[in-house]
Amino acid sequence: MSEWELAETFRSTSGDVRWGSLGQPGQDPIVLLHGTPFSSYVWRAVARSLARRHQVFVWDMPGYGASEMAAGQDVSLAAQSRVFADLLTHWGLEEPLVVAHDFGGAVSLRAHLLHGARYRALALVDPVALSPWGSPFFRLVGEHSEVFEQLPPALHHALVREYVGTASGPGLHPDVLDRLVRPWLGDLGQPAFYRQIAQADQLHTDEVQDRYGEIRVPTLICWGEDDTWIPPARGQELAARIPDARLERIAGAGHLVQEDAPAELTAALITFLQSPHRRPAARVPGAVAP
């Protein structure tokens, strides 16, 4: 995966999912979930560091990155959480360590609370988890996605590039920004970009946020102190809702902590993931199997 190519394919209910793994098979498994409008590429530095002691699974959600993009595709939080639960079964992972960023945070929480996915430990990085969420721009696009889909390609390119760039506190390297923007260009990418925003329904987090107190999995919450997409105060609120959750703030990082402070984030994750998690990740009462 030197060039970060996801070599494997899983046929999900929402389209083909591209995935890959790093590290030696049989090592303690970790699964990384990306957010929106990103892909597993944002995890590359962290994944390679964790792979020294773990088998690290990475994947692009349907409608994102290298995974399938198609008209009429269901890329909602509800669909992604079902796909994630199915992927864990496909990989044969019963209680992996899970690290989830942004939209992926909501996916991991829904999979755990609604679909019976079991984790040995959970780390949430600037997650979408508590309402209200979505910037004014995000809501505007969601309400008028059909109009935005018709933008001339050059204008769409400029819009997406500017939007993605604001996720970083200090700013992204131009090559990194190009890589993050690239999947959203062209005849498939442009409509896919607006499709995922149009389907980002807050009802999907409303459905589970009152159940966070049921979580018995050891939980770490990391938050970039300079996050302008989701206020850092949300981290403190979320930590208060999840029993015994620990909050760690990452200085000098915006919403894309993986890009802004990969060393600091990796250190926090390693300390947490390698601590003895003696409590088994019990199935959540009332959860429905996928």
Short mmCIF file of C-alpha atoms in Angstrom, two decimals:
data_model
loop_
_atom_site.label_atom_id
_atom_site.label_comp_id
_atom_site.label_asym_id
_atom_site.label_seq_id
_atom_site.Cartn_x
_atom_site.Cartn_y
_atom_site.Cartn_z
CA MET A 1 0.00 0.00 0.00
CA SER A 2 2.95 2.32 -0.64
CA GLU A 3 0.77 4.49 -2.89
CA TRP A 4 -2.33 3.94 -0.74
CA GLU A 5 -4.21 1.72 -3.14
CA LEU A 6 -7.03 -0.34 -1.62
CA ALA A 7 -6.62 -3.72 -3.30
CA GLU A 8 -9.61 -5.64 -1.94
CA THR A 9 -13.32 -5.40 -2.76
CA PHE A 10 -16.37 -6.18 -0.63
CA ARG A 11 -19.77 -6.19 -2.30
CA SER A 12 -22.01 -4.35 0.13
CA THR A 13 -25.69 -3.48 0.07
CA SER A 14 -24.68 0.07 -0.94
CA GLY A 15 -22.18 -0.84 -3.65
CA ASP A 16 -18.62 -2.13 -3.92
CA VAL A 17 -16.38 -1.17 -1.01
CA ARG A 18 -12.64 -0.92 -1.53
CA TRP A 19 -10.56 -1.94 1.47
CA GLY A 20 -7.07 -2.99 2.48
CA SER A 21 -5.01 -3.99 5.49
CA LEU A 22 -1.57 -3.15 6.83
CA GLY A 23 0.57 -5.09 9.26
CA GLN A 24 0.90 -8.82 9.80
CA PRO A 25 -2.26 -10.95 9.72
CA GLY A 26 -3.08 -12.28 13.16
CA GLN A 27 -1.85 -9.21 15.02
CA ASP A 28 -4.30 -7.38 17.27
CA PRO A 29 -6.83 -5.88 14.79
CA ILE A 30 -7.69 -2.19 14.48
CA VAL A 31 -10.28 -0.76 12.11
CA LEU A 32 -10.08 2.87 10.98
CA LEU A 33 -13.16 4.80 9.77
CA HIS A 34 -12.89 8.02 7.81
CA GLY A 35 -15.33 10.94 7.70
CA THR A 36 -16.90 13.14 5.07
CA PRO A 37 -15.91 14.38 2.52
CA PHE A 38 -12.73 12.35 2.97
CA SER A 39 -11.51 8.78 2.47
CA SER A 40 -9.20 6.29 4.16
CA TYR A 41 -6.29 8.26 2.67
CA VAL A 42 -6.41 10.66 5.65
CA TRP A 43 -5.40 7.75 7.91
CA ARG A 44 -2.26 6.77 5.97
CA ALA A 45 0.35 8.11 8.45
CA VAL A 46 -1.49 6.88 11.54
CA ALA A 47 -2.27 3.51 9.93
CA ARG A 48 1.36 2.87 9.01
CA SER A 49 2.49 3.64 12.55
CA LEU A 50 -0.17 1.43 14.15
CA ALA A 51 0.68 -1.40 11.73
CA ARG A 52 3.94 -2.01 13.57
CA ARG A 53 1.99 -3.83 16.28
CA HIS A 54 -1.47 -4.31 14.80
CA GLN A 55 -3.24 -5.53 11.71
CA VAL A 56 -4.91 -2.32 10.54
CA PHE A 57 -8.03 -2.47 8.38
CA VAL A 58 -8.93 0.57 6.27
CA TRP A 59 -11.83 1.10 3.89
CA ASP A 60 -13.53 3.72 1.79
CA MET A 61 -17.24 3.96 2.52
CA PRO A 62 -19.63 3.42 -0.41
CA GLY A 63 -19.80 6.68 -2.33
CA TYR A 64 -16.36 7.83 -1.14
CA GLY A 65 -12.76 7.60 -2.28
CA ALA A 66 -12.08 4.51 -4.40
CA SER A 67 -15.38 2.79 -3.56
CA GLU A 68 -18.35 2.66 -5.89
CA MET A 69 -20.21 5.88 -6.72
CA ALA A 70 -23.56 5.52 -8.48
CA ALA A 71 -26.78 7.39 -9.13
CA GLY A 72 -29.47 6.51 -6.62
CA GLN A 73 -26.93 5.08 -4.20
CA ASP A 74 -27.79 5.00 -0.48
CA VAL A 75 -24.80 6.57 1.29
CA SER A 76 -26.67 7.69 4.41
CA LEU A 77 -25.44 7.13 7.95
CA ALA A 78 -28.00 4.36 8.29
CA ALA A 79 -26.64 2.56 5.23
CA GLN A 80 -22.97 3.06 6.19
CA SER A 81 -23.47 1.65 9.69
CA ARG A 82 -25.07 -1.51 8.24
CA VAL A 83 -22.22 -1.84 5.76
CA PHE A 84 -19.67 -1.48 8.57
CA ALA A 85 -21.33 -4.20 10.64
CA ASP A 86 -21.33 -6.46 7.57
CA LEU A 87 -17.66 -5.69 6.91
CA LEU A 88 -16.67 -6.71 10.43
CA THR A 89 -18.40 -10.04 9.83
CA HIS A 90 -16.68 -10.38 6.44
CA TRP A 91 -13.30 -9.75 8.06
CA GLY A 92 -14.08 -12.18 10.90
CA LEU A 93 -13.46 -9.51 13.54
CA GLU A 94 -15.48 -10.12 16.68
CA GLU A 95 -14.10 -7.42 19.00
CA PRO A 96 -11.60 -5.21 17.19
CA LEU A 97 -10.20 -1.91 18.32
CA VAL A 98 -12.03 0.82 16.41
CA VAL A 99 -10.86 4.36 15.61
CA ALA A 100 -13.39 6.63 13.87
CA HIS A 101 -13.24 10.20 12.60
CA ASP A 102 -16.06 12.68 11.87
CA PHE A 103 -18.97 10.95 10.04
CA GLY A 104 -17.23 7.63 10.76
CA GLY A 105 -17.81 8.29 14.45
CA ALA A 106 -21.56 8.22 13.91
CA VAL A 107 -21.20 5.10 11.75
CA SER A 108 -19.29 3.26 14.49
CA LEU A 109 -21.71 4.37 17.20
CA ARG A 110 -24.77 3.31 15.20
CA ALA A 111 -23.21 -0.04 14.29
CA HIS A 112 -22.52 -0.70 17.98
CA LEU A 113 -25.83 0.48 19.40
CA LEU A 114 -28.20 -0.63 16.64
CA HIS A 115 -26.53 -3.54 14.85
CA GLY A 116 -24.71 -5.38 17.62
CA ALA A 117 -21.16 -4.61 16.45
CA ARG A 118 -18.78 -5.33 19.33
CA TYR A 119 -15.54 -3.45 20.00
CA ARG A 120 -12.78 -4.03 22.52
CA ALA A 121 -12.15 -0.29 22.65
CA LEU A 122 -13.37 2.77 20.74
CA ALA A 123 -11.53 5.98 19.90
CA LEU A 124 -13.57 8.83 18.40
CA VAL A 125 -11.74 11.69 16.66
CA ASP A 126 -13.73 14.91 16.21
CA PRO A 127 -16.83 12.76 15.60
CA VAL A 128 -20.24 13.65 14.24
CA ALA A 129 -22.25 12.43 17.23
CA LEU A 130 -24.38 15.18 18.76
CA SER A 131 -26.98 17.43 17.16
CA PRO A 132 -27.07 20.00 15.81
CA TRP A 133 -24.34 19.40 13.26
CA GLY A 134 -23.53 20.68 9.80
CA SER A 135 -22.16 24.11 8.90
CA PRO A 136 -24.37 26.72 7.19
CA PHE A 137 -22.64 25.80 3.91
CA PHE A 138 -23.29 22.10 4.47
CA ARG A 139 -26.99 22.71 5.15
CA LEU A 140 -27.30 25.04 2.14
CA VAL A 141 -25.85 22.43 -0.18
CA GLY A 142 -28.02 19.72 1.33
CA GLU A 143 -31.16 21.73 0.69
CA HIS A 144 -30.20 22.56 -2.92
CA SER A 145 -28.06 19.60 -3.98
CA GLU A 146 -29.74 19.33 -7.41
CA VAL A 147 -28.72 22.92 -8.18
CA PHE A 148 -25.13 22.46 -7.03
CA GLU A 149 -24.79 19.28 -9.11
CA GLN A 150 -25.19 21.46 -12.21
CA LEU A 151 -22.22 23.72 -11.46
CA PRO A 152 -19.63 23.95 -14.23
CA PRO A 153 -16.79 21.49 -13.43
CA ALA A 154 -14.21 24.22 -12.86
CA LEU A 155 -16.44 26.04 -10.38
CA HIS A 156 -17.31 22.79 -8.62
CA HIS A 157 -13.59 21.96 -8.37
CA ALA A 158 -12.84 25.34 -6.78
CA LEU A 159 -15.75 24.97 -4.34
CA VAL A 160 -14.74 21.49 -3.17
CA ARG A 161 -11.09 22.46 -2.88
CA GLU A 162 -11.90 25.49 -0.73
CA TYR A 163 -14.33 23.49 1.42
CA VAL A 164 -11.95 20.58 2.08
CA GLY A 165 -9.12 22.98 2.83
CA THR A 166 -11.02 24.54 5.73
CA ALA A 167 -10.95 21.22 7.60
CA SER A 168 -7.30 21.82 8.44
CA GLY A 169 -6.09 24.28 11.05
CA PRO A 170 -2.60 25.11 9.68
CA GLY A 171 -3.57 24.22 6.09
CA LEU A 172 -3.07 21.16 3.90
CA HIS A 173 -0.12 20.50 1.62
CA PRO A 174 -1.28 21.14 -1.97
CA ASP A 175 -0.58 17.52 -2.97
CA VAL A 176 -2.66 16.22 -0.07
CA LEU A 177 -5.47 18.61 -0.89
CA ASP A 178 -5.39 17.46 -4.52
CA ARG A 179 -5.64 13.82 -3.42
CA LEU A 180 -8.62 14.52 -1.14
CA VAL A 181 -10.46 16.51 -3.81
CA ARG A 182 -9.78 14.15 -6.73
CA PRO A 183 -12.51 11.56 -6.00
CA TRP A 184 -15.17 14.29 -6.14
CA LEU A 185 -14.37 15.36 -9.70
CA GLY A 186 -15.69 14.13 -13.03
CA ASP A 187 -19.00 12.65 -14.14
CA LEU A 188 -19.19 10.26 -11.16
CA GLY A 189 -17.48 12.32 -8.48
CA GLN A 190 -19.34 15.61 -8.84
CA PRO A 191 -22.85 14.22 -8.27
CA ALA A 192 -21.48 11.89 -5.58
CA PHE A 193 -20.17 14.85 -3.61
CA TYR A 194 -23.60 16.49 -3.43
CA ARG A 195 -25.37 13.14 -2.95
CA GLN A 196 -23.55 12.40 0.30
CA ILE A 197 -24.37 15.85 1.66
CA ALA A 198 -28.03 15.60 0.63
CA GLN A 199 -28.35 12.30 2.52
CA ALA A 200 -26.64 13.51 5.71
CA ASP A 201 -29.77 13.47 7.86
CA GLN A 202 -29.41 14.56 11.49
CA LEU A 203 -32.17 12.09 12.40
CA HIS A 204 -29.56 9.34 12.18
CA THR A 205 -27.63 10.74 15.14
CA ASP A 206 -30.79 11.80 16.98
CA GLU A 207 -31.75 8.13 16.88
CA VAL A 208 -28.78 7.06 19.02
CA GLN A 209 -27.44 10.04 20.98
CA ASP A 210 -29.71 9.40 23.96
CA ARG A 211 -28.27 5.88 24.17
CA TYR A 212 -24.62 6.83 24.58
CA GLY A 213 -24.96 6.14 28.30
CA GLU A 214 -25.38 2.45 27.42
CA ILE A 215 -21.86 2.22 25.99
CA ARG A 216 -19.63 0.03 28.13
CA VAL A 217 -16.68 -0.07 25.77
CA PRO A 218 -13.54 1.79 26.93
CA THR A 219 -13.72 5.05 24.99
CA LEU A 220 -11.25 7.80 24.12
CA ILE A 221 -12.40 11.05 22.53
CA CYS A 222 -9.76 13.14 20.74
CA TRP A 223 -10.51 16.66 19.54
CA GLY A 224 -8.51 19.21 17.60
CA GLU A 225 -8.43 22.40 19.64
CA ASP A 226 -8.74 24.51 16.47
CA ASP A 227 -11.63 22.56 14.92
CA THR A 228 -13.88 25.05 13.11
CA TRP A 229 -16.22 22.37 11.70
CA ILE A 230 -17.42 20.93 15.02
CA PRO A 231 -16.85 23.02 18.16
CA PRO A 232 -14.36 21.45 20.61
CA ALA A 233 -16.93 21.94 23.36
CA ARG A 234 -18.84 19.04 21.78
CA GLY A 235 -16.01 16.77 22.83
CA GLN A 236 -16.57 17.59 26.47
CA GLU A 237 -20.32 17.09 26.10
CA LEU A 238 -19.85 13.74 24.38
CA ALA A 239 -17.36 12.55 27.01
CA ALA A 240 -19.91 13.36 29.70
CA ARG A 241 -22.51 11.16 27.98
CA ILE A 242 -20.32 8.05 27.58
CA PRO A 243 -19.49 6.32 30.87
CA ASP A 244 -15.82 6.68 31.84
CA ALA A 245 -14.88 8.20 28.49
CA ARG A 246 -11.64 10.19 28.44
CA LEU A 247 -11.22 13.39 26.46
CA GLU A 248 -7.87 14.39 24.96
CA ARG A 249 -7.46 17.73 23.20
CA ILE A 250 -4.92 17.97 20.39
CA ALA A 251 -3.21 21.37 20.24
CA GLY A 252 -2.59 23.00 16.87
CA ALA A 253 -5.05 20.75 15.04
CA GLY A 254 -8.24 21.56 13.23
CA HIS A 255 -10.93 19.08 12.23
CA LEU A 256 -8.51 16.92 10.22
CA VAL A 257 -6.37 15.95 13.18
CA GLN A 258 -4.81 13.10 11.18
CA GLU A 259 -3.28 15.65 8.80
CA ASP A 260 -2.60 18.47 11.24
CA ALA A 261 -1.03 16.52 14.11
CA PRO A 262 -0.51 12.87 13.10
CA ALA A 263 2.30 12.25 15.61
CA GLU A 264 0.33 13.64 18.54
CA LEU A 265 -2.81 11.74 17.53
CA THR A 266 -0.89 8.50 17.03
CA ALA A 267 0.74 8.82 20.43
CA ALA A 268 -2.64 9.35 22.09
CA LEU A 269 -4.11 6.36 20.26
CA ILE A 270 -1.20 4.05 21.06
CA THR A 271 -1.31 4.95 24.74
CA PHE A 272 -5.05 4.27 24.83
CA LEU A 273 -5.15 1.18 22.61
CA GLN A 274 -2.27 -0.55 24.34
CA SER A 275 -3.65 0.01 27.83
CA PRO A 276 -5.23 -3.08 29.41
CA HIS A 277 -8.92 -3.04 28.53
CA ARG A 278 -10.12 -5.66 30.96
CA ARG A 279 -13.82 -5.10 30.49
CA PRO A 280 -15.20 -7.25 27.66
CA ALA A 281 -17.19 -5.39 25.02
CA ALA A 282 -20.57 -6.88 25.89
CA ARG A 283 -23.39 -6.82 23.36
CA VAL A 284 -25.58 -3.80 23.95
CA PRO A 285 -28.94 -4.73 25.50
CA GLY A 286 -31.69 -4.61 22.93
CA ALA A 287 -29.30 -4.42 19.97
CA VAL A 288 -30.44 -6.01 16.75
CA ALA A 289 -28.00 -8.23 14.89
CA PRO A 290 -27.18 -7.13 11.36
#
